[in-house]
Amino acid sequence: MTNTLTAIFNSQGNQSHVDPYQLTLKYGNKHAFKFSGAINRETRLSDGTNNFLDVNESIIRTRVGYEKRAVMARKFALYYGIDLAFNYINERSESGILSSSTFVIEDRTIQIGLGPAIGIMYHINKNISVSTEAFAYFCINNRKRSEPS
């Protein structure tokens, strides 16, 4: 649902506002606990005439949260709460000139965040719903970069 709303209201076509969590499990009725997670892997390769850039990125995103729900209509509910988020990002970049050696950089980032969330939920049946939400996390980052010496 978040993808659909983004496509309708986002005139620039920028998909950066899409929910990064692929699956969310919630347990509870008026008060609920939730767990969300996603694993993304992306490879980008850029070839020039005499040079190249190869980037491999892996991201693990998780969050746990607590939410309170207010029924708006028979199948709609508004919810708000707080989330604790954890992200692990590993990026490996390899670049060079085709006729000589390559240069490799590895970045590892750990992010821990806390923040509010608000959303709207439509109940398809008792156990299945679709929702869209907005959240703002205040994060602490720990980044480690390794380069060849």
CSV table of N, CA and C in Angstrom, one decimal, residues 91-96 101-108 144-149:
chain,number,residue,atom,x,y,z
A,91,GLU,N,29.1,-2.7,2.5
A,91,GLU,CA,29.3,-2.2,1.1
A,91,GLU,C,30.7,-2.5,0.7
A,92,ARG,N,30.9,-3.2,-0.4
A,92,ARG,CA,32.3,-3.4,-0.9
A,92,ARG,C,32.4,-2.8,-2.3
A,93,SER,N,33.3,-1.9,-2.5
A,93,SER,CA,33.5,-1.2,-3.8
A,93,SER,C,34.9,-1.6,-4.3
A,94,GLU,N,34.9,-2.0,-5.6
A,94,GLU,CA,36.1,-2.3,-6.3
A,94,GLU,C,36.2,-1.5,-7.5
A,95,SER,N,37.3,-0.7,-7.6
A,95,SER,CA,37.4,0.1,-8.8
A,95,SER,C,38.9,0.0,-9.3
A,96,GLY,N,39.0,0.4,-10.5
A,96,GLY,CA,40.4,0.4,-11.1
A,96,GLY,C,40.4,0.7,-12.6
A,101,SER,N,46.2,-2.5,-11.5
A,101,SER,CA,45.6,-3.2,-10.3
A,101,SER,C,44.3,-2.5,-9.9
A,102,THR,N,43.6,-3.2,-9.0
A,102,THR,CA,42.3,-2.7,-8.5
A,102,THR,C,42.4,-2.1,-7.1
A,103,PHE,N,41.5,-1.3,-6.7
A,103,PHE,CA,41.4,-0.6,-5.4
A,103,PHE,C,40.1,-1.0,-4.8
A,104,VAL,N,40.2,-1.6,-3.6
A,104,VAL,CA,39.0,-2.1,-2.9
A,104,VAL,C,38.8,-1.4,-1.6
A,105,ILE,N,37.5,-1.0,-1.3
A,105,ILE,CA,37.1,-0.3,-0.1
A,105,ILE,C,36.0,-1.1,0.5
A,106,GLU,N,36.0,-1.4,1.7
A,106,GLU,CA,34.9,-2.1,2.4
A,106,GLU,C,34.4,-1.1,3.5
A,107,ASP,N,33.1,-0.9,3.5
A,107,ASP,CA,32.4,-0.1,4.6
A,107,ASP,C,31.4,-1.0,5.3
A,108,ARG,N,31.5,-1.0,6.6
A,108,ARG,CA,30.5,-1.6,7.4
A,108,ARG,C,29.9,-0.6,8.4
A,144,LYS,N,32.8,1.6,10.0
A,144,LYS,CA,34.2,1.1,9.9
A,144,LYS,C,34.5,0.9,8.5
A,145,ARG,N,35.6,1.6,8.0
A,145,ARG,CA,36.1,1.5,6.6
A,145,ARG,C,37.4,0.9,6.6
A,146,SER,N,37.6,-0.1,5.7
A,146,SER,CA,38.9,-0.7,5.5
A,146,SER,C,39.3,-0.5,4.1
A,147,GLU,N,40.6,0.0,3.9
A,147,GLU,CA,41.2,0.2,2.6
A,147,GLU,C,42.5,-0.5,2.6
A,148,PRO,N,43.0,-0.8,1.4
A,148,PRO,CA,44.3,-1.4,1.3
A,148,PRO,C,45.4,-0.4,1.7
A,149,SER,N,46.4,-0.9,2.3
A,149,SER,CA,47.5,0.0,2.8
A,149,SER,C,48.6,0.3,1.7
